Amino acid sequence: MGNSGAIVRADRMQKVYLRNPSSSKHRPVKVGPRFAGGAAGDIHRLPEIPGQVLKLYKTASDRDLYAPKLEAMLERPPKLSSSKSQDKNFQQLAWPISIAETGKRKFLGFTMPEIDFDRSVSLERMLQKRIRQVSGLPDFYGYRFLAAYNLAVSVAALHKNGHYIIDLKPVNCRLQPNKMLISILDCDGFSVNGGRGKRFHANQFTPEYIAPEAFQKKPDELGEKQDLFALAVIIFRLLNNGLHPFQARLPKGVNGGTIQEMINADYYAYGLKKSSKCSAARQSVHESFPDNLRKMFDQAFERTTRPKAAKWRDVLKEYADPSSGKLIRCKMNPEVHAYFDNDKGCGWCVLEGANQQPTRTKPKPRKKRAASPLPPSKAISLASLSRMQGRIPLIFTILAAVFLAGISLQAPMSLTPEKSRPPPSPRDKPSMHDDMPAI
């Protein structure tokens, strides 16, 4: 074991040696500038290898911790299925490609595919309408199903190989806006199946996505059930206005605390059977969901035997595929709304109708004022009256000038275009909402 205080000075390191899992040969490569990083390591460009980046761990203790895990990841990469619309250069996972070592074969880090942050956004930005609009993301409901489907595809592939994400959350997912493809980051933090009964555990998770049974447990004690809870939370938020499934209205005087505390206390308000402890948020459209989706959400949030990622993938595919006809474009607002069947109708139209209804308040009764005595009348002399009459045309002229000046000052303001944000790049924005990518 190395000294935990020994820190790699990557800024002084000119080259590292790369070793692929299929070969023991060393390949020297130049280390480019650092452009990102975290507590454990720094990420550098690789000028000689376009499309790949290098992660170098900072301390000897981290290098000792991650070296066997990275070897296991290279031996057992997940097999990811690609869709018809997927770009050949698109990377669904930042999974290791090769090991980085010194000339004396001491472990330093690894290379991985470069995720294009310039042409992607955090999945968090797809959850709520206002943020989608600010980010220039498509607002048609079908795109959120497509994003949910693509996330389920990647999670299912990882689970098939026995790998678990544990810290699954929207900010660890990058969304490619034009096709709703998902890239998952921080793969070296996963719980990795090393084969022959060996597992390299995760060491981090995030509140609001921690399963209730994981309360007071450590990340290294968790597995697939944790992923399935977090996956269901993200899917629910994508399909239901950004609402967290444990974001509920509580009885007057009851304080549920944080979202994670409400998860632990079972404040789930969106089930087929209404909760006696809480009620759904007013901006929810969950009652318009088809029964099969509602049953899957209930299973995910009311039990520990949750729907598998492969089950979510197969069910969501039916709604994400435009050719299936499972998701019906609303005639009232076809650019944004969609619904599932005519009996339940469009939940978004119902929600917007409720939000637009004016709240009726009873007019306050006017207080009767007591009649005040009239002041004693004063006589106006003819001289003062004539002076007032002479000033009236001048007063009207001044008032008219002020009024016209106000109009001339205000008129250009309504014609000034908004400059708060630049328009989205044409290369990243879908050309037409009607042209949903094929799956």
Tab-separated table of C-alpha atoms in Angstrom:
chain	number	residue	atom	x	y	z
A	1	MET	CA	0.000	0.000	0.000
A	2	GLY	CA	1.266	3.482	-0.827
A	3	ASN	CA	1.446	6.558	1.295
A	4	SER	CA	-1.993	8.255	1.391
A	5	GLY	CA	-0.294	11.649	1.369
A	6	ALA	CA	1.455	11.063	-1.954
A	7	ILE	CA	-0.369	13.163	-4.515
A	8	VAL	CA	0.057	12.815	-8.255
A	9	ARG	CA	1.321	16.082	-9.729
A	10	ALA	CA	-0.408	15.612	-13.075
A	11	ASP	CA	0.431	19.158	-14.076
A	12	ARG	CA	4.115	18.103	-14.131
A	13	MET	CA	3.440	14.692	-15.693
A	14	GLN	CA	4.233	14.731	-19.391
A	15	LYS	CA	3.117	11.224	-20.297
A	16	VAL	CA	1.517	8.030	-19.004
A	17	TYR	CA	1.534	4.477	-20.329
A	18	LEU	CA	-1.742	2.869	-21.399
A	19	ARG	CA	-2.496	-0.833	-21.148
A	20	ASN	CA	-5.539	-2.448	-22.746
A	21	PRO	CA	-7.265	-5.447	-21.145
A	22	SER	CA	-6.459	-7.666	-24.135
A	23	SER	CA	-2.749	-6.836	-24.132
A	24	SER	CA	0.115	-6.299	-21.700
A	25	LYS	CA	1.862	-3.848	-24.027
A	26	HIS	CA	2.533	-0.314	-22.836
A	27	ARG	CA	1.646	2.595	-25.061
A	28	PRO	CA	3.087	6.000	-24.075
A	29	VAL	CA	0.748	8.983	-24.547
A	30	LYS	CA	1.051	12.672	-23.745
A	31	VAL	CA	-1.051	14.054	-20.887
A	32	GLY	CA	-3.055	17.114	-21.889
A	33	PRO	CA	-4.415	19.905	-19.693
A	34	ARG	CA	-6.769	19.257	-16.784
A	35	PHE	CA	-10.346	20.354	-17.565
A	36	ALA	CA	-12.450	18.724	-14.842
A	37	GLY	CA	-12.233	16.650	-11.691
A	38	GLY	CA	-13.414	15.991	-8.168
A	39	ALA	CA	-12.242	14.909	-4.755
A	40	ALA	CA	-10.727	11.614	-5.925
A	41	GLY	CA	-9.168	12.533	-9.257
A	42	ASP	CA	-8.525	14.971	-12.090
A	43	ILE	CA	-9.636	14.564	-15.699
A	44	HIS	CA	-7.253	15.505	-18.510
A	45	ARG	CA	-7.349	15.791	-22.273
A	46	LEU	CA	-5.463	13.289	-24.404
A	47	PRO	CA	-4.214	15.204	-27.461
A	48	GLU	CA	-3.109	12.005	-29.222
A	49	ILE	CA	-6.391	10.117	-28.674
A	50	PRO	CA	-9.450	12.099	-29.836
A	51	GLY	CA	-12.680	11.024	-28.167
A	52	GLN	CA	-11.005	9.796	-24.971
A	53	VAL	CA	-10.034	11.481	-21.699
A	54	LEU	CA	-7.776	10.474	-18.820
A	55	LYS	CA	-8.681	10.279	-15.121
A	56	LEU	CA	-5.741	10.337	-12.699
A	57	TYR	CA	-6.351	9.558	-9.019
A	58	LYS	CA	-4.787	12.042	-6.624
A	59	THR	CA	-3.623	9.943	-3.672
A	60	ALA	CA	-1.888	6.615	-3.254
A	61	SER	CA	-4.728	5.341	-1.047
A	62	ASP	CA	-7.267	6.012	-3.811
A	63	ARG	CA	-5.001	4.387	-6.395
A	64	ASP	CA	-4.724	1.291	-4.206
A	65	LEU	CA	-8.504	1.278	-3.707
A	66	TYR	CA	-9.478	1.683	-7.360
A	67	ALA	CA	-6.783	-0.373	-9.130
A	68	PRO	CA	-8.461	-3.814	-8.734
A	69	LYS	CA	-11.905	-2.315	-9.385
A	70	LEU	CA	-10.783	-0.841	-12.712
A	71	GLU	CA	-9.265	-4.165	-13.751
A	72	ALA	CA	-12.629	-5.846	-13.044
A	73	MET	CA	-14.497	-3.176	-15.021
A	74	LEU	CA	-12.285	-3.738	-18.051
A	75	GLU	CA	-12.845	-7.497	-17.832
A	76	ARG	CA	-16.650	-7.216	-17.569
A	77	PRO	CA	-17.955	-4.305	-19.676
A	78	PRO	CA	-21.739	-4.159	-20.118
A	79	LYS	CA	-23.181	-4.919	-23.533
A	80	LEU	CA	-25.269	-1.918	-24.501
A	81	SER	CA	-27.972	-2.106	-27.148
A	82	SER	CA	-28.230	0.793	-29.568
A	83	SER	CA	-31.365	2.309	-31.107
A	84	LYS	CA	-31.976	3.085	-34.771
A	85	SER	CA	-31.573	6.811	-34.100
A	86	GLN	CA	-28.349	6.492	-32.093
A	87	ASP	CA	-25.205	8.232	-33.304
A	88	LYS	CA	-22.292	5.803	-33.749
A	89	ASN	CA	-20.051	8.149	-31.741
A	90	PHE	CA	-22.535	8.503	-28.887
A	91	GLN	CA	-21.386	7.033	-25.572
A	92	GLN	CA	-24.029	5.711	-23.174
A	93	LEU	CA	-21.521	5.156	-20.366
A	94	ALA	CA	-18.204	6.702	-19.332
A	95	TRP	CA	-16.906	3.127	-18.920
A	96	PRO	CA	-13.121	2.542	-18.687
A	97	ILE	CA	-11.241	1.742	-21.903
A	98	SER	CA	-7.658	1.242	-20.725
A	99	ILE	CA	-5.476	1.398	-17.613
A	100	ALA	CA	-3.022	4.311	-17.141
A	101	GLU	CA	0.288	3.460	-15.465
A	102	THR	CA	3.792	4.739	-14.915
A	103	GLY	CA	6.707	3.363	-16.911
A	104	LYS	CA	7.259	0.941	-14.004
A	105	ARG	CA	3.630	-0.293	-14.262
A	106	LYS	CA	2.287	1.466	-11.181
A	107	PHE	CA	-1.441	2.219	-11.435
A	108	LEU	CA	-2.352	5.879	-11.962
A	109	GLY	CA	-5.882	5.914	-13.398
A	110	PHE	CA	-7.755	5.058	-16.571
A	111	THR	CA	-9.008	6.357	-19.894
A	112	MET	CA	-12.685	6.576	-20.790
A	113	PRO	CA	-14.894	7.930	-23.589
A	114	GLU	CA	-15.286	11.687	-23.627
A	115	ILE	CA	-18.879	12.740	-22.970
A	116	ASP	CA	-19.657	15.840	-25.008
A	117	PHE	CA	-20.848	18.389	-22.427
A	118	ASP	CA	-21.190	21.086	-25.083
A	119	ARG	CA	-23.893	19.128	-26.906
A	120	SER	CA	-25.628	17.686	-23.866
A	121	VAL	CA	-27.379	18.951	-20.734
A	122	SER	CA	-28.073	17.524	-17.299
A	123	LEU	CA	-31.168	15.311	-17.264
A	124	GLU	CA	-32.373	17.520	-14.405
A	125	ARG	CA	-33.175	20.205	-17.000
A	126	MET	CA	-35.759	17.980	-18.684
A	127	LEU	CA	-37.931	17.585	-15.588
A	128	GLN	CA	-39.774	20.915	-15.331
A	129	LYS	CA	-41.442	23.068	-17.979
A	130	ARG	CA	-39.810	26.362	-17.041
A	131	ILE	CA	-36.295	24.893	-17.106
A	132	ARG	CA	-36.984	23.106	-20.421
A	133	GLN	CA	-37.992	26.430	-21.944
A	134	VAL	CA	-34.931	28.249	-20.583
A	135	SER	CA	-32.684	25.447	-21.874
A	136	GLY	CA	-34.307	25.301	-25.326
A	137	LEU	CA	-35.402	21.679	-24.814
A	138	PRO	CA	-38.449	20.197	-26.587
A	139	ASP	CA	-41.644	20.413	-24.551
A	140	PHE	CA	-43.700	17.706	-26.272
A	141	TYR	CA	-44.647	15.038	-23.722
A	142	GLY	CA	-43.428	12.187	-25.915
A	143	TYR	CA	-39.812	13.308	-25.575
A	144	ARG	CA	-39.902	12.720	-21.819
A	145	PHE	CA	-41.018	9.140	-22.438
A	146	LEU	CA	-38.129	8.737	-24.871
A	147	ALA	CA	-35.620	10.024	-22.286
A	148	ALA	CA	-37.070	7.681	-19.642
A	149	TYR	CA	-36.866	4.731	-22.054
A	150	ASN	CA	-33.230	5.430	-22.962
A	151	LEU	CA	-32.284	5.658	-19.282
A	152	ALA	CA	-33.979	2.322	-18.576
A	153	VAL	CA	-32.073	0.758	-21.500
A	154	SER	CA	-28.701	1.648	-19.962
A	155	VAL	CA	-29.661	0.622	-16.424
A	156	ALA	CA	-31.023	-2.729	-17.655
A	157	ALA	CA	-27.771	-3.438	-19.522
A	158	LEU	CA	-25.707	-2.734	-16.405
A	159	HIS	CA	-27.918	-4.948	-14.244
A	160	LYS	CA	-27.674	-7.806	-16.741
A	161	ASN	CA	-23.916	-7.830	-16.088
A	162	GLY	CA	-24.376	-7.584	-12.327
A	163	HIS	CA	-23.259	-3.941	-12.036
A	164	TYR	CA	-25.254	-1.407	-9.959
A	165	ILE	CA	-25.107	2.389	-10.080
A	166	ILE	CA	-26.243	3.078	-6.457
A	167	ASP	CA	-25.871	6.882	-6.806
A	168	LEU	CA	-28.340	7.117	-9.690
A	169	LYS	CA	-29.727	10.654	-10.019
A	170	PRO	CA	-30.507	13.119	-12.851
A	171	VAL	CA	-27.374	15.239	-12.384
A	172	ASN	CA	-25.220	12.163	-13.060
A	173	CYS	CA	-26.949	11.715	-16.426
A	174	ARG	CA	-26.258	13.800	-19.524
A	175	LEU	CA	-29.059	14.224	-22.067
A	176	GLN	CA	-28.462	14.657	-25.789
A	177	PRO	CA	-31.422	16.900	-26.707
A	178	ASN	CA	-31.935	16.030	-30.365
A	179	LYS	CA	-32.546	12.303	-29.745
A	180	MET	CA	-33.048	12.148	-25.962
A	181	LEU	CA	-30.080	9.811	-25.581
A	182	ILE	CA	-28.611	9.377	-22.084
A	183	SER	CA	-24.991	9.148	-20.949
A	184	ILE	CA	-24.308	8.006	-17.369
A	185	LEU	CA	-21.251	9.474	-15.641
A	186	ASP	CA	-18.960	8.469	-12.741
A	187	CYS	CA	-18.877	4.778	-13.635
A	188	ASP	CA	-15.878	4.101	-11.378
A	189	GLY	CA	-18.221	4.869	-8.458
A	190	PHE	CA	-20.580	1.993	-9.349
A	191	SER	CA	-20.947	-1.264	-7.437
A	192	VAL	CA	-19.044	-3.538	-9.817
A	193	ASN	CA	-19.388	-7.275	-10.263
A	194	GLY	CA	-15.835	-8.629	-10.254
A	195	GLY	CA	-16.811	-12.205	-11.031
A	196	ARG	CA	-16.268	-15.361	-8.986
A	197	GLY	CA	-18.268	-13.887	-6.107
A	198	LYS	CA	-16.124	-10.753	-5.847
A	199	ARG	CA	-17.799	-7.329	-5.674
A	200	PHE	CA	-16.301	-3.843	-5.603
A	201	HIS	CA	-18.807	-1.716	-3.740
A	202	ALA	CA	-20.039	1.836	-4.258
A	203	ASN	CA	-19.238	4.453	-1.657
A	204	GLN	CA	-21.765	7.220	-2.337
A	205	PHE	CA	-25.491	7.905	-2.699
A	206	THR	CA	-27.680	11.008	-2.623
A	207	PRO	CA	-30.734	11.942	-0.512
A	208	GLU	CA	-34.110	12.078	-2.336
A	209	TYR	CA	-33.083	8.972	-4.322
A	210	ILE	CA	-32.326	6.599	-1.424
A	211	ALA	CA	-34.786	3.711	-1.004
A	212	PRO	CA	-36.669	3.648	2.319
A	213	GLU	CA	-35.210	0.283	3.353
A	214	ALA	CA	-31.716	1.751	2.841
A	215	PHE	CA	-32.307	4.195	5.706
A	216	GLN	CA	-29.336	4.071	8.090
A	217	LYS	CA	-27.424	1.792	5.715
A	218	LYS	CA	-24.169	2.564	3.938
A	219	PRO	CA	-23.805	2.677	0.127
A	220	ASP	CA	-21.554	-0.403	0.180
A	221	GLU	CA	-24.452	-2.425	1.624
A	222	LEU	CA	-26.806	-1.669	-1.290
A	223	GLY	CA	-27.475	-3.278	-4.644
A	224	GLU	CA	-30.111	-3.646	-7.351
A	225	LYS	CA	-33.098	-2.654	-5.181
A	226	GLN	CA	-31.547	0.768	-4.598
A	227	ASP	CA	-31.112	1.299	-8.353
A	228	LEU	CA	-34.702	0.255	-9.041
A	229	PHE	CA	-36.041	2.760	-6.517
A	230	ALA	CA	-33.952	5.636	-7.915
A	231	LEU	CA	-34.830	4.690	-11.518
A	232	ALA	CA	-38.572	4.733	-10.710
A	233	VAL	CA	-38.211	8.146	-9.025
A	234	ILE	CA	-36.539	9.643	-12.111
A	235	ILE	CA	-39.134	8.140	-14.465
A	236	PHE	CA	-41.977	9.428	-12.275
A	237	ARG	CA	-40.476	12.926	-12.260
A	238	LEU	CA	-40.026	12.912	-16.046
A	239	LEU	CA	-43.644	11.896	-16.654
A	240	ASN	CA	-45.291	13.939	-13.902
A	241	ASN	CA	-44.274	17.582	-14.120
A	242	GLY	CA	-41.004	17.143	-12.245
A	243	LEU	CA	-42.817	16.119	-9.058
A	244	HIS	CA	-41.051	13.735	-6.713
A	245	PRO	CA	-43.298	10.742	-5.845
A	246	PHE	CA	-42.929	11.588	-2.154
A	247	GLN	CA	-43.630	15.284	-2.634
A	248	ALA	CA	-47.119	15.408	-1.128
A	249	ARG	CA	-49.594	17.671	0.656
A	250	LEU	CA	-49.851	16.923	4.353
A	251	PRO	CA	-52.612	17.684	6.869
A	252	LYS	CA	-52.523	21.094	8.474
A	253	GLY	CA	-49.944	21.271	11.229
A	254	VAL	CA	-47.944	18.247	9.993
A	255	ASN	CA	-44.350	18.877	8.896
A	256	GLY	CA	-42.958	16.041	6.800
A	257	GLY	CA	-39.403	17.412	6.787
A	258	THR	CA	-37.099	16.834	3.830
A	259	ILE	CA	-38.005	14.731	0.790
A	260	GLN	CA	-35.804	11.923	2.103
A	261	GLU	CA	-37.585	12.059	5.475
A	262	MET	CA	-40.911	11.846	3.632
A	263	ILE	CA	-39.597	8.785	1.754
A	264	ASN	CA	-38.649	7.157	5.041
A	265	ALA	CA	-42.091	8.006	6.507
A	266	ASP	CA	-43.949	6.565	3.459
A	267	TYR	CA	-45.673	9.774	2.309
A	268	TYR	CA	-46.558	8.387	-1.131
A	269	ALA	CA	-49.709	10.114	-2.393
A	270	TYR	CA	-49.981	8.924	-6.011
A	271	GLY	CA	-51.161	5.332	-5.711
A	272	LEU	CA	-54.259	3.708	-7.176
A	273	LYS	CA	-55.415	3.456	-3.570
A	274	LYS	CA	-55.482	6.911	-2.021
A	275	SER	CA	-53.299	7.488	1.004
A	276	SER	CA	-54.864	8.328	4.366
A	277	LYS	CA	-51.717	10.210	5.416
A	278	CYS	CA	-51.250	12.669	2.548
A	279	SER	CA	-52.672	13.879	-0.763
A	280	ALA	CA	-51.216	14.470	-4.230
A	281	ALA	CA	-49.761	17.802	-5.289
A	282	ARG	CA	-52.173	19.920	-7.335
A	283	GLN	CA	-49.847	20.034	-10.367
A	284	SER	CA	-49.835	16.237	-10.729
A	285	VAL	CA	-51.225	14.454	-13.808
A	286	HIS	CA	-50.789	10.918	-12.414
A	287	GLU	CA	-54.516	10.146	-12.551
A	288	SER	CA	-54.358	10.303	-16.363
A	289	PHE	CA	-51.641	7.608	-16.490
A	290	PRO	CA	-52.649	4.192	-17.862
A	291	ASP	CA	-53.221	1.520	-15.212
A	292	ASN	CA	-50.118	-0.491	-16.120
A	293	LEU	CA	-47.852	2.493	-15.405
A	294	ARG	CA	-49.658	3.328	-12.169
A	295	LYS	CA	-49.324	-0.265	-10.967
A	296	MET	CA	-45.595	-0.208	-11.709
A	297	PHE	CA	-45.135	3.022	-9.777
A	298	ASP	CA	-47.131	1.598	-6.864
A	299	GLN	CA	-44.954	-1.508	-6.872
A	300	ALA	CA	-41.790	0.630	-6.926
A	301	PHE	CA	-42.829	2.912	-4.049
A	302	GLU	CA	-45.002	0.678	-1.870
A	303	ARG	CA	-42.911	-2.526	-1.933
A	304	THR	CA	-39.301	-3.655	-2.048
A	305	THR	CA	-39.897	-6.151	-4.890
A	306	ARG	CA	-39.770	-3.398	-7.485
A	307	PRO	CA	-40.136	-3.601	-11.295
A	308	LYS	CA	-36.860	-4.535	-12.941
A	309	ALA	CA	-35.092	-2.053	-15.206
A	310	ALA	CA	-35.776	-4.395	-18.163
A	311	LYS	CA	-39.507	-4.237	-17.375
A	312	TRP	CA	-39.426	-0.415	-17.401
A	313	ARG	CA	-37.498	-0.547	-20.678
A	314	ASP	CA	-40.079	-2.788	-22.373
A	315	VAL	CA	-43.134	-0.890	-21.123
A	316	LEU	CA	-41.748	2.594	-21.804
A	317	LYS	CA	-40.736	1.549	-25.310
A	318	GLU	CA	-44.412	1.208	-26.258
A	319	TYR	CA	-45.126	4.840	-25.301
A	320	ALA	CA	-41.828	6.266	-26.604
A	321	ASP	CA	-42.255	4.733	-30.064
A	322	PRO	CA	-44.430	7.066	-32.204
A	323	SER	CA	-45.484	4.175	-34.455
A	324	SER	CA	-47.161	2.289	-31.579
A	325	GLY	CA	-50.038	4.773	-31.218
A	326	LYS	CA	-49.950	4.303	-27.414
A	327	LEU	CA	-49.394	8.010	-26.831
A	328	ILE	CA	-52.014	10.204	-28.509
A	329	ARG	CA	-51.184	13.773	-29.500
A	330	CYS	CA	-53.734	16.199	-28.045
A	331	LYS	CA	-55.686	18.242	-30.591
A	332	MET	CA	-56.016	21.192	-28.213
A	333	ASN	CA	-52.244	21.653	-27.845
A	334	PRO	CA	-50.488	19.177	-30.177
A	335	GLU	CA	-47.042	20.777	-29.820
A	336	VAL	CA	-46.921	20.007	-26.082
A	337	HIS	CA	-49.739	17.742	-24.846
A	338	ALA	CA	-50.297	14.002	-25.277
A	339	TYR	CA	-52.521	11.493	-23.512
A	340	PHE	CA	-53.119	7.745	-23.261
A	341	ASP	CA	-56.797	7.046	-23.945
A	342	ASN	CA	-59.968	8.961	-24.685
A	343	ASP	CA	-61.730	7.819	-21.519
A	344	LYS	CA	-59.256	9.538	-19.195
A	345	GLY	CA	-58.541	12.350	-21.640
A	346	CYS	CA	-55.593	14.739	-21.592
A	347	GLY	CA	-54.301	15.250	-18.081
A	348	TRP	CA	-52.368	18.326	-19.174
A	349	CYS	CA	-55.499	20.040	-20.491
A	350	VAL	CA	-57.268	19.259	-17.214
A	351	LEU	CA	-54.337	20.656	-15.240
A	352	GLU	CA	-54.103	23.846	-17.286
A	353	GLY	CA	-57.862	24.327	-17.087
A	354	ALA	CA	-57.702	24.096	-13.302
A	355	ASN	CA	-54.813	26.531	-13.160
A	356	GLN	CA	-56.619	29.062	-15.337
A	357	GLN	CA	-59.853	29.116	-13.345
A	358	PRO	CA	-60.090	32.407	-11.461
A	359	THR	CA	-60.439	32.095	-7.731
A	360	ARG	CA	-63.743	33.552	-6.602
A	361	THR	CA	-63.611	35.632	-3.482
A	362	LYS	CA	-66.573	37.182	-1.772
A	363	PRO	CA	-66.590	40.952	-2.145
A	364	LYS	CA	-65.857	42.716	1.088
A	365	PRO	CA	-68.843	44.720	2.373
A	366	ARG	CA	-68.222	48.392	2.106
A	367	LYS	CA	-68.216	50.331	5.295
A	368	LYS	CA	-70.798	53.070	5.366
A	369	ARG	CA	-69.170	56.381	5.932
A	370	ALA	CA	-70.851	58.876	8.178
A	371	ALA	CA	-71.905	61.988	6.303
A	372	SER	CA	-69.452	64.752	7.036
A	373	PRO	CA	-70.779	68.275	7.414
A	374	LEU	CA	-70.237	70.455	4.382
A	375	PRO	CA	-67.685	73.211	4.807
A	376	PRO	CA	-69.062	76.753	4.856
A	377	SER	CA	-69.313	78.068	1.310
A	378	LYS	CA	-66.976	80.813	0.248
A	379	ALA	CA	-67.872	83.352	-2.365
A	380	ILE	CA	-65.703	83.365	-5.531
A	381	SER	CA	-65.056	86.733	-7.021
A	382	LEU	CA	-65.577	87.272	-10.736
A	383	ALA	CA	-61.950	88.303	-11.088
A	384	SER	CA	-60.572	85.014	-9.726
A	385	LEU	CA	-63.040	83.044	-11.876
A	386	SER	CA	-61.861	84.724	-15.021
A	387	ARG	CA	-58.218	83.982	-14.147
A	388	MET	CA	-59.051	80.244	-13.730
A	389	GLN	CA	-60.878	80.114	-17.038
A	390	GLY	CA	-57.873	81.615	-18.770
A	391	ARG	CA	-55.575	78.885	-17.387
A	392	ILE	CA	-57.776	75.913	-18.362
A	393	PRO	CA	-56.547	75.671	-22.014
A	394	LEU	CA	-52.924	75.777	-20.782
A	395	ILE	CA	-53.586	72.947	-18.275
A	396	PHE	CA	-55.172	70.744	-20.934
A	397	THR	CA	-52.218	71.371	-23.276
A	398	ILE	CA	-49.695	70.284	-20.604
A	399	LEU	CA	-51.698	67.133	-19.745
A	400	ALA	CA	-51.969	66.142	-23.422
A	401	ALA	CA	-48.215	66.569	-23.932
A	402	VAL	CA	-47.412	64.379	-20.907
A	403	PHE	CA	-49.839	61.679	-22.114
A	404	LEU	CA	-48.337	61.575	-25.625
A	405	ALA	CA	-44.804	61.508	-24.246
A	406	GLY	CA	-45.750	58.485	-22.098
A	407	ILE	CA	-47.022	56.603	-25.138
A	408	SER	CA	-43.874	57.315	-27.143
A	409	LEU	CA	-41.686	56.077	-24.269
A	410	GLN	CA	-43.657	52.872	-23.673
A	411	ALA	CA	-44.300	51.758	-27.242
A	412	PRO	CA	-40.763	50.605	-28.144
A	413	MET	CA	-40.531	48.466	-24.985
A	414	SER	CA	-43.127	46.005	-26.237
A	415	LEU	CA	-41.201	45.600	-29.486
A	416	THR	CA	-37.801	44.916	-27.920
A	417	PRO	CA	-36.922	41.198	-28.221
A	418	GLU	CA	-36.021	39.290	-25.068
A	419	LYS	CA	-32.246	39.092	-24.582
A	420	SER	CA	-32.103	37.014	-21.411
A	421	ARG	CA	-30.786	33.914	-23.213
A	422	PRO	CA	-29.451	32.983	-26.638
A	423	PRO	CA	-31.602	30.792	-28.895
A	424	PRO	CA	-30.768	27.073	-28.795
A	425	SER	CA	-28.259	25.824	-31.314
A	426	PRO	CA	-29.951	24.341	-34.427
A	427	ARG	CA	-27.665	21.308	-34.234
A	428	ASP	CA	-29.003	20.363	-30.779
A	429	LYS	CA	-32.694	21.228	-31.090
A	430	PRO	CA	-35.129	18.812	-32.754
A	431	SER	CA	-36.371	20.151	-36.076
A	432	MET	CA	-40.033	19.273	-35.523
A	433	HIS	CA	-41.995	17.938	-32.573
A	434	ASP	CA	-43.862	15.749	-35.051
A	435	ASP	CA	-40.583	14.075	-36.026
A	436	MET	CA	-39.946	11.902	-32.970
A	437	PRO	CA	-36.820	9.723	-33.389
A	438	ALA	CA	-37.452	6.053	-34.144
A	439	ILE	CA	-36.488	3.536	-31.462
